[in-house]
């Protein structure tokens, strides 16, 4: 659904995006992770036709982003980082307005309100909505045209934990329904939970690209922490026969409460590759 090859965006001497390549499959959730200024938002601007690349190529559902923008527009939609809603409209009126712009059937409005859990608040003015409700309304608006690819720029930024979880559940549900999602985020836990694959951007370049699981396993310790009923914590090495014997003994006695692997976190991997935490 998304094919990027050697994509570049330069502003004079500044190489905002410096020759990145990746692809995103249908129904995949793909994450772009990096510091401010790493090139995440610039990449999305190029893929959505809002910024012309300096070099390289990108295709959306087989269409070139530079030469075929009109073919791409009906296939995509975008949720900006800023919540640019009509605050004095109701939630339903916000969606109805965009349904008319996209020439979508009126029934699409109620369908989307139900999808994002806003049916009960549909008649209220948006200025009375919480930040999480506004973000769900933005996603509903972006789904008006039934996009095959949805771009999300920092979708859970500023949300409380409950609202962020609801939004992540919604994104996962969209993926299961076949929508391809390309998102940027600063939150490593969110990327770990949501993304099928992630790309780490640093200074305009991709420094790692893989599934969250593989990235963590490649840089984790071959060890585990065992918590016993006495609440003691013991460290065992997975390739040490003596530790295997210790573990077997605790299991036979029923002393084990929990076992946690020592695999690295995405944050650990990112710091190792990009030099500093998000």
mmCIF file of N, CA and C in Angstrom, residues 38-167:
data_model
loop_
_atom_site.group_PDB
_atom_site.id
_atom_site.type_symbol
_atom_site.label_atom_id
_atom_site.label_comp_id
_atom_site.label_asym_id
_atom_site.label_seq_id
_atom_site.Cartn_x
_atom_site.Cartn_y
_atom_site.Cartn_z
ATOM 1 N N UNK A 38 13.248 14.595 13.603
ATOM 2 C CA UNK A 38 13.884 13.416 13.009
ATOM 3 C C UNK A 38 13.424 13.170 11.576
ATOM 4 N N UNK A 39 12.280 13.767 11.187
ATOM 5 C CA UNK A 39 11.780 13.601 9.826
ATOM 6 C C UNK A 39 10.451 12.887 9.714
ATOM 7 N N UNK A 40 9.804 12.585 10.851
ATOM 8 C CA UNK A 40 8.553 11.828 10.837
ATOM 9 C C UNK A 40 7.435 12.589 10.123
ATOM 10 N N UNK A 41 7.143 13.799 10.611
ATOM 11 C CA UNK A 41 6.042 14.583 10.038
ATOM 12 C C UNK A 41 6.347 15.003 8.600
ATOM 13 N N UNK A 42 7.612 15.276 8.301
ATOM 14 C CA UNK A 42 7.991 15.625 6.927
ATOM 15 C C UNK A 42 7.702 14.463 5.990
ATOM 16 N N UNK A 43 7.974 13.254 6.445
ATOM 17 C CA UNK A 43 7.686 12.065 5.639
ATOM 18 C C UNK A 43 6.199 11.955 5.355
ATOM 19 N N UNK A 44 5.380 12.161 6.379
ATOM 20 C CA UNK A 44 3.929 12.084 6.175
ATOM 21 C C UNK A 44 3.454 13.179 5.235
ATOM 22 N N UNK A 45 4.016 14.378 5.348
ATOM 23 C CA UNK A 45 3.620 15.462 4.439
ATOM 24 C C UNK A 45 3.920 15.096 2.989
ATOM 25 N N UNK A 46 5.047 14.444 2.737
ATOM 26 C CA UNK A 46 5.363 14.032 1.372
ATOM 27 C C UNK A 46 4.434 12.922 0.895
ATOM 28 N N UNK A 47 4.141 11.968 1.754
ATOM 29 C CA UNK A 47 3.292 10.850 1.351
ATOM 30 C C UNK A 47 1.847 11.267 1.119
ATOM 31 N N UNK A 48 1.416 12.347 1.769
ATOM 32 C CA UNK A 48 0.037 12.807 1.607
ATOM 33 C C UNK A 48 -0.084 13.972 0.620
ATOM 34 N N UNK A 49 0.996 14.266 -0.090
ATOM 35 C CA UNK A 49 0.934 15.267 -1.153
ATOM 36 C C UNK A 49 1.004 16.697 -0.694
ATOM 37 N N UNK A 50 1.358 16.954 0.557
ATOM 38 C CA UNK A 50 1.417 18.335 1.053
ATOM 39 C C UNK A 50 2.812 18.934 0.945
ATOM 40 N N UNK A 51 3.781 18.111 0.555
ATOM 41 C CA UNK A 51 5.148 18.592 0.389
ATOM 42 C C UNK A 51 5.800 17.783 -0.733
ATOM 43 N N UNK A 52 6.478 18.460 -1.623
ATOM 44 C CA UNK A 52 7.091 17.781 -2.770
ATOM 45 C C UNK A 52 8.482 17.267 -2.380
ATOM 46 N N UNK A 53 8.773 15.995 -2.633
ATOM 47 C CA UNK A 53 10.093 15.457 -2.297
ATOM 48 C C UNK A 53 11.208 16.135 -3.086
ATOM 49 N N UNK A 54 12.384 16.207 -2.478
ATOM 50 C CA UNK A 54 13.570 16.684 -3.180
ATOM 51 C C UNK A 54 14.108 15.602 -4.098
ATOM 52 N N UNK A 55 13.939 14.344 -3.694
ATOM 53 C CA UNK A 55 14.420 13.232 -4.501
ATOM 54 C C UNK A 55 13.842 11.927 -4.013
ATOM 55 N N UNK A 56 14.156 10.849 -4.744
ATOM 56 C CA UNK A 56 13.596 9.552 -4.405
ATOM 57 C C UNK A 56 12.183 9.422 -4.925
ATOM 58 N N UNK A 57 11.488 8.380 -4.495
ATOM 59 C CA UNK A 57 10.131 8.144 -4.978
ATOM 60 C C UNK A 57 9.264 7.568 -3.869
ATOM 61 N N UNK A 58 7.965 7.752 -4.025
ATOM 62 C CA UNK A 58 6.986 7.167 -3.099
ATOM 63 C C UNK A 58 5.719 6.879 -3.871
ATOM 64 N N UNK A 59 5.124 5.735 -3.587
ATOM 65 C CA UNK A 59 3.882 5.340 -4.235
ATOM 66 C C UNK A 59 2.868 4.944 -3.169
ATOM 67 N N UNK A 60 1.631 5.374 -3.387
ATOM 68 C CA UNK A 60 0.518 5.040 -2.509
ATOM 69 C C UNK A 60 -0.471 4.201 -3.317
ATOM 70 N N UNK A 61 -0.677 2.959 -2.905
ATOM 71 C CA UNK A 61 -1.565 2.040 -3.628
ATOM 72 C C UNK A 61 -1.225 2.011 -5.115
ATOM 73 N N UNK A 62 0.064 2.064 -5.419
ATOM 74 C CA UNK A 62 0.522 1.986 -6.795
ATOM 75 C C UNK A 62 0.613 3.298 -7.527
ATOM 76 N N UNK A 63 0.198 4.413 -6.911
ATOM 77 C CA UNK A 63 0.199 5.728 -7.565
ATOM 78 C C UNK A 63 1.353 6.592 -7.049
ATOM 79 N N UNK A 64 2.032 7.257 -7.953
ATOM 80 C CA UNK A 64 3.151 8.116 -7.591
ATOM 81 C C UNK A 64 2.656 9.377 -6.890
ATOM 82 N N UNK A 65 3.287 9.725 -5.770
ATOM 83 C CA UNK A 65 2.803 10.852 -4.969
ATOM 84 C C UNK A 65 3.012 12.195 -5.665
ATOM 85 N N UNK A 66 3.957 12.267 -6.590
ATOM 86 C CA UNK A 66 4.223 13.525 -7.284
ATOM 87 C C UNK A 66 3.383 13.657 -8.542
ATOM 88 N N UNK A 67 3.343 12.624 -9.371
ATOM 89 C CA UNK A 67 2.678 12.729 -10.673
ATOM 90 C C UNK A 67 1.208 12.327 -10.652
ATOM 91 N N UNK A 68 0.742 11.653 -9.582
ATOM 92 C CA UNK A 68 -0.646 11.189 -9.552
ATOM 93 C C UNK A 68 -1.364 11.563 -8.249
ATOM 94 N N UNK A 69 -1.268 12.803 -7.813
ATOM 95 C CA UNK A 69 -1.886 13.167 -6.531
ATOM 96 C C UNK A 69 -3.404 13.043 -6.520
ATOM 97 N N UNK A 70 -4.043 13.310 -7.655
ATOM 98 C CA UNK A 70 -5.511 13.249 -7.691
ATOM 99 C C UNK A 70 -6.023 11.823 -7.556
ATOM 100 N N UNK A 71 -5.225 10.859 -8.012
ATOM 101 C CA UNK A 71 -5.619 9.459 -7.858
ATOM 102 C C UNK A 71 -5.454 8.995 -6.409
ATOM 103 N N UNK A 72 -4.534 9.629 -5.702
ATOM 104 C CA UNK A 72 -4.244 9.225 -4.325
ATOM 105 C C UNK A 72 -5.248 9.803 -3.339
ATOM 106 N N UNK A 73 -5.686 11.033 -3.555
ATOM 107 C CA UNK A 73 -6.529 11.727 -2.568
ATOM 108 C C UNK A 73 -7.745 10.925 -2.109
ATOM 109 N N UNK A 74 -8.490 10.262 -3.008
ATOM 110 C CA UNK A 74 -9.659 9.507 -2.529
ATOM 111 C C UNK A 74 -9.299 8.278 -1.700
ATOM 112 N N UNK A 75 -8.038 7.855 -1.735
ATOM 113 C CA UNK A 75 -7.627 6.608 -1.092
ATOM 114 C C UNK A 75 -7.077 6.804 0.309
ATOM 115 N N UNK A 76 -6.847 8.058 0.703
ATOM 116 C CA UNK A 76 -6.163 8.324 1.973
ATOM 117 C C UNK A 76 -6.942 9.325 2.815
ATOM 118 N N UNK A 77 -6.564 9.410 4.075
ATOM 119 C CA UNK A 77 -6.981 10.527 4.914
ATOM 120 C C UNK A 77 -5.981 10.649 6.049
ATOM 121 N N UNK A 78 -6.090 11.748 6.784
ATOM 122 C CA UNK A 78 -5.045 12.116 7.737
ATOM 123 C C UNK A 78 -5.658 12.740 8.978
ATOM 124 N N UNK A 79 -5.129 12.363 10.132
ATOM 125 C CA UNK A 79 -5.472 13.035 11.386
ATOM 126 C C UNK A 79 -4.246 13.823 11.822
ATOM 127 N N UNK A 80 -4.384 15.148 11.820
ATOM 128 C CA UNK A 80 -3.282 16.023 12.191
ATOM 129 C C UNK A 80 -3.014 15.950 13.685
ATOM 130 N N UNK A 81 -1.850 16.437 14.079
ATOM 131 C CA UNK A 81 -1.531 16.537 15.502
ATOM 132 C C UNK A 81 -2.447 17.554 16.176
ATOM 133 N N UNK A 82 -2.796 18.646 15.473
ATOM 134 C CA UNK A 82 -3.678 19.670 16.030
ATOM 135 C C UNK A 82 -5.135 19.253 15.851
ATOM 136 N N UNK A 83 -5.951 19.524 16.876
ATOM 137 C CA UNK A 83 -7.365 19.144 16.822
ATOM 138 C C UNK A 83 -8.174 20.258 16.150
ATOM 139 N N UNK A 84 -8.167 20.251 14.823
ATOM 140 C CA UNK A 84 -8.785 21.328 14.044
ATOM 141 C C UNK A 84 -10.245 21.005 13.724
ATOM 142 N N UNK A 85 -11.079 21.049 14.747
ATOM 143 C CA UNK A 85 -12.513 20.793 14.607
ATOM 144 C C UNK A 85 -13.289 22.102 14.689
ATOM 145 N N UNK A 86 -14.539 22.062 14.236
ATOM 146 C CA UNK A 86 -15.433 23.218 14.371
ATOM 147 C C UNK A 86 -16.098 23.135 15.740
ATOM 148 N N UNK A 87 -15.561 23.913 16.686
ATOM 149 C CA UNK A 87 -15.936 23.776 18.092
ATOM 150 C C UNK A 87 -17.392 24.156 18.366
ATOM 151 N N UNK A 88 -17.969 25.047 17.555
ATOM 152 C CA UNK A 88 -19.347 25.472 17.814
ATOM 153 C C UNK A 88 -20.368 24.609 17.081
ATOM 154 N N UNK A 89 -19.876 23.676 16.262
ATOM 155 C CA UNK A 89 -20.744 22.658 15.662
ATOM 156 C C UNK A 89 -20.899 21.506 16.656
ATOM 157 N N UNK A 90 -21.945 20.760 16.517
ATOM 158 C CA UNK A 90 -22.055 19.504 17.265
ATOM 159 C C UNK A 90 -21.147 18.464 16.611
ATOM 160 N N UNK A 91 -20.945 17.359 17.310
ATOM 161 C CA UNK A 91 -20.154 16.286 16.728
ATOM 162 C C UNK A 91 -20.767 15.778 15.445
ATOM 163 N N UNK A 92 -22.106 15.616 15.443
ATOM 164 C CA UNK A 92 -22.793 15.142 14.231
ATOM 165 C C UNK A 92 -22.655 16.156 13.099
ATOM 166 N N UNK A 93 -22.778 17.451 13.393
ATOM 167 C CA UNK A 93 -22.678 18.468 12.340
ATOM 168 C C UNK A 93 -21.271 18.535 11.752
ATOM 169 N N UNK A 94 -20.241 18.309 12.597
ATOM 170 C CA UNK A 94 -18.877 18.250 12.076
ATOM 171 C C UNK A 94 -18.761 17.158 11.018
ATOM 172 N N UNK A 95 -19.270 15.970 11.333
ATOM 173 C CA UNK A 95 -19.172 14.857 10.393
ATOM 174 C C UNK A 95 -20.068 15.059 9.182
ATOM 175 N N UNK A 96 -21.261 15.623 9.399
ATOM 176 C CA UNK A 96 -22.187 15.833 8.287
ATOM 177 C C UNK A 96 -21.604 16.815 7.269
ATOM 178 N N UNK A 97 -20.906 17.831 7.759
ATOM 179 C CA UNK A 97 -20.288 18.814 6.864
ATOM 180 C C UNK A 97 -19.247 18.137 5.968
ATOM 181 N N UNK A 98 -18.409 17.312 6.560
ATOM 182 C CA UNK A 98 -17.387 16.647 5.763
ATOM 183 C C UNK A 98 -17.971 15.542 4.893
ATOM 184 N N UNK A 99 -19.065 14.942 5.329
ATOM 185 C CA UNK A 99 -19.732 13.950 4.476
ATOM 186 C C UNK A 99 -20.211 14.608 3.179
ATOM 187 N N UNK A 100 -20.702 15.845 3.301
ATOM 188 C CA UNK A 100 -21.141 16.554 2.081
ATOM 189 C C UNK A 100 -19.944 16.881 1.186
ATOM 190 N N UNK A 101 -18.827 17.299 1.800
ATOM 191 C CA UNK A 101 -17.636 17.615 1.008
ATOM 192 C C UNK A 101 -17.129 16.387 0.257
ATOM 193 N N UNK A 102 -17.207 15.225 0.900
ATOM 194 C CA UNK A 102 -16.726 13.990 0.281
ATOM 195 C C UNK A 102 -17.813 13.281 -0.527
ATOM 196 N N UNK A 103 -19.007 13.862 -0.534
ATOM 197 C CA UNK A 103 -20.149 13.265 -1.235
ATOM 198 C C UNK A 103 -20.427 11.858 -0.708
ATOM 199 N N UNK A 104 -20.292 11.700 0.599
ATOM 200 C CA UNK A 104 -20.587 10.431 1.250
ATOM 201 C C UNK A 104 -22.055 10.409 1.663
ATOM 202 N N UNK A 105 -22.673 9.246 1.749
ATOM 203 C CA UNK A 105 -24.084 9.182 2.154
ATOM 204 C C UNK A 105 -24.271 9.654 3.591
ATOM 205 N N UNK A 106 -25.435 10.240 3.876
ATOM 206 C CA UNK A 106 -25.706 10.758 5.221
ATOM 207 C C UNK A 106 -25.645 9.653 6.276
ATOM 208 N N UNK A 107 -25.955 8.428 5.878
ATOM 209 C CA UNK A 107 -25.923 7.308 6.827
ATOM 210 C C UNK A 107 -24.526 7.055 7.368
ATOM 211 N N UNK A 108 -23.524 7.529 6.640
ATOM 212 C CA UNK A 108 -22.133 7.325 7.066
ATOM 213 C C UNK A 108 -21.854 8.032 8.397
ATOM 214 N N UNK A 109 -22.543 9.137 8.659
ATOM 215 C CA UNK A 109 -22.313 9.918 9.875
ATOM 216 C C UNK A 109 -22.652 9.096 11.116
ATOM 217 N N UNK A 110 -23.858 8.537 11.162
ATOM 218 C CA UNK A 110 -24.261 7.755 12.327
ATOM 219 C C UNK A 110 -23.434 6.482 12.455
ATOM 220 N N UNK A 111 -23.064 5.923 11.322
ATOM 221 C CA UNK A 111 -22.220 4.728 11.334
ATOM 222 C C UNK A 111 -20.882 5.006 12.023
ATOM 223 N N UNK A 112 -20.290 6.152 11.707
ATOM 224 C CA UNK A 112 -18.995 6.499 12.287
ATOM 225 C C UNK A 112 -19.114 6.924 13.747
ATOM 226 N N UNK A 113 -20.171 7.640 14.079
ATOM 227 C CA UNK A 113 -20.383 8.015 15.476
ATOM 228 C C UNK A 113 -20.464 6.774 16.362
ATOM 229 N N UNK A 114 -21.118 5.737 15.871
ATOM 230 C CA UNK A 114 -21.203 4.494 16.627
ATOM 231 C C UNK A 114 -19.840 3.814 16.704
ATOM 232 N N UNK A 115 -19.104 3.823 15.595
ATOM 233 C CA UNK A 115 -17.796 3.180 15.549
ATOM 234 C C UNK A 115 -16.846 3.752 16.596
ATOM 235 N N UNK A 116 -16.860 5.090 16.766
ATOM 236 C CA UNK A 116 -15.924 5.725 17.699
ATOM 237 C C UNK A 116 -16.545 5.981 19.074
ATOM 238 N N UNK A 117 -17.739 5.476 19.300
ATOM 239 C CA UNK A 117 -18.358 5.577 20.613
ATOM 240 C C UNK A 117 -18.846 6.957 20.991
ATOM 241 N N UNK A 118 -19.328 7.740 20.011
ATOM 242 C CA UNK A 118 -19.789 9.099 20.293
ATOM 243 C C UNK A 118 -21.273 9.306 19.999
ATOM 244 N N UNK A 119 -22.010 8.229 19.811
ATOM 245 C CA UNK A 119 -23.435 8.371 19.491
ATOM 246 C C UNK A 119 -24.170 9.167 20.565
ATOM 247 N N UNK A 120 -23.878 8.890 21.825
ATOM 248 C CA UNK A 120 -24.572 9.564 22.920
ATOM 249 C C UNK A 120 -24.243 11.040 23.035
ATOM 250 N N UNK A 121 -23.092 11.456 22.497
ATOM 251 C CA UNK A 121 -22.674 12.859 22.577
ATOM 252 C C UNK A 121 -22.773 13.567 21.238
ATOM 253 N N UNK A 122 -23.429 12.932 20.264
ATOM 254 C CA UNK A 122 -23.441 13.456 18.894
ATOM 255 C C UNK A 122 -24.074 14.838 18.790
ATOM 256 N N UNK A 123 -25.059 15.153 19.649
ATOM 257 C CA UNK A 123 -25.758 16.422 19.558
ATOM 258 C C UNK A 123 -25.106 17.545 20.343
ATOM 259 N N UNK A 124 -24.083 17.241 21.116
ATOM 260 C CA UNK A 124 -23.408 18.269 21.915
ATOM 261 C C UNK A 124 -22.410 19.049 21.074
ATOM 262 N N UNK A 125 -22.207 20.318 21.441
ATOM 263 C CA UNK A 125 -21.184 21.105 20.756
ATOM 264 C C UNK A 125 -19.806 20.541 21.088
ATOM 265 N N UNK A 126 -18.927 20.564 20.097
ATOM 266 C CA UNK A 126 -17.606 19.966 20.252
ATOM 267 C C UNK A 126 -16.794 20.664 21.340
ATOM 268 N N UNK A 127 -17.070 21.940 21.591
ATOM 269 C CA UNK A 127 -16.313 22.648 22.625
ATOM 270 C C UNK A 127 -16.551 22.061 24.011
ATOM 271 N N UNK A 128 -17.598 21.255 24.175
ATOM 272 C CA UNK A 128 -17.859 20.603 25.458
ATOM 273 C C UNK A 128 -17.197 19.228 25.548
ATOM 274 N N UNK A 129 -16.577 18.775 24.475
ATOM 275 C CA UNK A 129 -15.959 17.449 24.443
ATOM 276 C C UNK A 129 -14.625 17.448 25.202
ATOM 277 N N UNK A 130 -14.286 16.303 25.752
ATOM 278 C CA UNK A 130 -12.951 16.119 26.321
ATOM 279 C C UNK A 130 -11.939 15.975 25.181
ATOM 280 N N UNK A 131 -10.657 16.053 25.517
ATOM 281 C CA UNK A 131 -9.614 15.903 24.503
ATOM 282 C C UNK A 131 -9.699 14.540 23.819
ATOM 283 N N UNK A 132 -9.967 13.499 24.606
ATOM 284 C CA UNK A 132 -10.093 12.163 24.028
ATOM 285 C C UNK A 132 -11.273 12.044 23.083
ATOM 286 N N UNK A 133 -12.401 12.656 23.431
ATOM 287 C CA UNK A 133 -13.575 12.625 22.563
ATOM 288 C C UNK A 133 -13.295 13.354 21.253
ATOM 289 N N UNK A 134 -12.600 14.483 21.356
ATOM 290 C CA UNK A 134 -12.260 15.227 20.139
ATOM 291 C C UNK A 134 -11.359 14.396 19.227
ATOM 292 N N UNK A 135 -10.429 13.675 19.819
ATOM 293 C CA UNK A 135 -9.524 12.865 19.010
ATOM 294 C C UNK A 135 -10.281 11.732 18.316
ATOM 295 N N UNK A 136 -11.243 11.146 19.004
ATOM 296 C CA UNK A 136 -12.058 10.101 18.367
ATOM 297 C C UNK A 136 -12.902 10.687 17.242
ATOM 298 N N UNK A 137 -13.392 11.917 17.441
ATOM 299 C CA UNK A 137 -14.168 12.570 16.387
ATOM 300 C C UNK A 137 -13.287 12.859 15.167
ATOM 301 N N UNK A 138 -12.044 13.238 15.406
ATOM 302 C CA UNK A 138 -11.111 13.476 14.301
ATOM 303 C C UNK A 138 -10.892 12.202 13.486
ATOM 304 N N UNK A 139 -10.760 11.080 14.173
ATOM 305 C CA UNK A 139 -10.588 9.819 13.450
ATOM 306 C C UNK A 139 -11.854 9.477 12.669
ATOM 307 N N UNK A 140 -13.019 9.712 13.286
ATOM 308 C CA UNK A 140 -14.275 9.474 12.560
ATOM 309 C C UNK A 140 -14.333 10.335 11.300
ATOM 310 N N UNK A 141 -13.929 11.587 11.418
ATOM 311 C CA UNK A 141 -13.932 12.488 10.261
ATOM 312 C C UNK A 141 -13.000 11.978 9.165
ATOM 313 N N UNK A 142 -11.850 11.449 9.582
ATOM 314 C CA UNK A 142 -10.879 10.956 8.606
ATOM 315 C C UNK A 142 -11.339 9.667 7.927
ATOM 316 N N UNK A 143 -12.357 9.014 8.496
ATOM 317 C CA UNK A 143 -12.863 7.773 7.910
ATOM 318 C C UNK A 143 -14.068 7.993 7.006
ATOM 319 N N UNK A 144 -14.500 9.243 6.865
ATOM 320 C CA UNK A 144 -15.685 9.560 6.065
ATOM 321 C C UNK A 144 -15.597 8.953 4.667
ATOM 322 N N UNK A 145 -14.449 9.071 4.037
ATOM 323 C CA UNK A 145 -14.299 8.618 2.648
ATOM 324 C C UNK A 145 -13.834 7.170 2.535
ATOM 325 N N UNK A 146 -13.916 6.420 3.640
ATOM 326 C CA UNK A 146 -13.477 5.020 3.677
ATOM 327 C C UNK A 146 -12.066 4.875 3.112
ATOM 328 N N UNK A 147 -11.080 5.553 3.703
ATOM 329 C CA UNK A 147 -9.718 5.514 3.152
ATOM 330 C C UNK A 147 -9.107 4.126 3.267
ATOM 331 N N UNK A 148 -8.304 3.786 2.291
ATOM 332 C CA UNK A 148 -7.565 2.532 2.365
ATOM 333 C C UNK A 148 -6.321 2.696 3.237
ATOM 334 N N UNK A 149 -5.844 3.945 3.340
ATOM 335 C CA UNK A 149 -4.670 4.224 4.160
ATOM 336 C C UNK A 149 -4.969 5.424 5.044
ATOM 337 N N UNK A 150 -4.754 5.261 6.340
ATOM 338 C CA UNK A 150 -4.998 6.336 7.305
ATOM 339 C C UNK A 150 -3.669 6.749 7.926
ATOM 340 N N UNK A 151 -3.349 8.041 7.843
ATOM 341 C CA UNK A 151 -2.132 8.590 8.426
ATOM 342 C C UNK A 151 -2.489 9.278 9.741
ATOM 343 N N UNK A 152 -1.781 8.926 10.800
ATOM 344 C CA UNK A 152 -2.048 9.482 12.127
ATOM 345 C C UNK A 152 -0.772 10.100 12.659
ATOM 346 N N UNK A 153 -0.810 11.409 12.932
ATOM 347 C CA UNK A 153 0.359 12.119 13.431
ATOM 348 C C UNK A 153 0.191 12.345 14.935
ATOM 349 N N UNK A 154 0.933 11.603 15.739
ATOM 350 C CA UNK A 154 0.866 11.686 17.208
ATOM 351 C C UNK A 154 -0.586 11.556 17.713
ATOM 352 N N UNK A 155 -1.253 10.439 17.430
ATOM 353 C CA UNK A 155 -2.694 10.346 17.717
ATOM 354 C C UNK A 155 -3.083 10.405 19.184
ATOM 355 N N UNK A 156 -2.197 9.997 20.103
ATOM 356 C CA UNK A 156 -2.584 9.987 21.522
ATOM 357 C C UNK A 156 -1.866 11.050 22.336
ATOM 358 N N UNK A 157 -1.233 11.994 21.674
ATOM 359 C CA UNK A 157 -0.507 13.032 22.411
ATOM 360 C C UNK A 157 -1.470 13.855 23.276
ATOM 361 N N UNK A 158 -1.135 13.999 24.548
ATOM 362 C CA UNK A 158 -1.932 14.817 25.455
ATOM 363 C C UNK A 158 -3.159 14.132 26.016
ATOM 364 N N UNK A 159 -3.371 12.851 25.705
ATOM 365 C CA UNK A 159 -4.552 12.163 26.207
ATOM 366 C C UNK A 159 -4.264 11.510 27.561
ATOM 367 N N UNK A 160 -5.294 11.406 28.384
ATOM 368 C CA UNK A 160 -5.154 10.679 29.639
ATOM 369 C C UNK A 160 -5.064 9.186 29.330
ATOM 370 N N UNK A 161 -4.583 8.368 30.275
ATOM 371 C CA UNK A 161 -4.373 6.933 29.985
ATOM 372 C C UNK A 161 -5.612 6.206 29.484
ATOM 373 N N UNK A 162 -6.789 6.524 30.030
ATOM 374 C CA UNK A 162 -8.011 5.841 29.595
ATOM 375 C C UNK A 162 -8.359 6.211 28.161
ATOM 376 N N UNK A 163 -8.305 7.492 27.832
ATOM 377 C CA UNK A 163 -8.607 7.935 26.471
ATOM 378 C C UNK A 163 -7.599 7.373 25.475
ATOM 379 N N UNK A 164 -6.327 7.339 25.873
ATOM 380 C CA UNK A 164 -5.291 6.798 24.987
ATOM 381 C C UNK A 164 -5.545 5.326 24.714
ATOM 382 N N UNK A 165 -5.957 4.591 25.736
ATOM 383 C CA UNK A 165 -6.239 3.166 25.536
ATOM 384 C C UNK A 165 -7.429 2.980 24.600
ATOM 385 N N UNK A 166 -8.471 3.775 24.775
ATOM 386 C CA UNK A 166 -9.633 3.678 23.886
ATOM 387 C C UNK A 166 -9.238 3.951 22.435
ATOM 388 N N UNK A 167 -8.369 4.925 22.246
ATOM 389 C CA UNK A 167 -7.941 5.275 20.895
ATOM 390 C C UNK A 167 -7.078 4.169 20.291
#
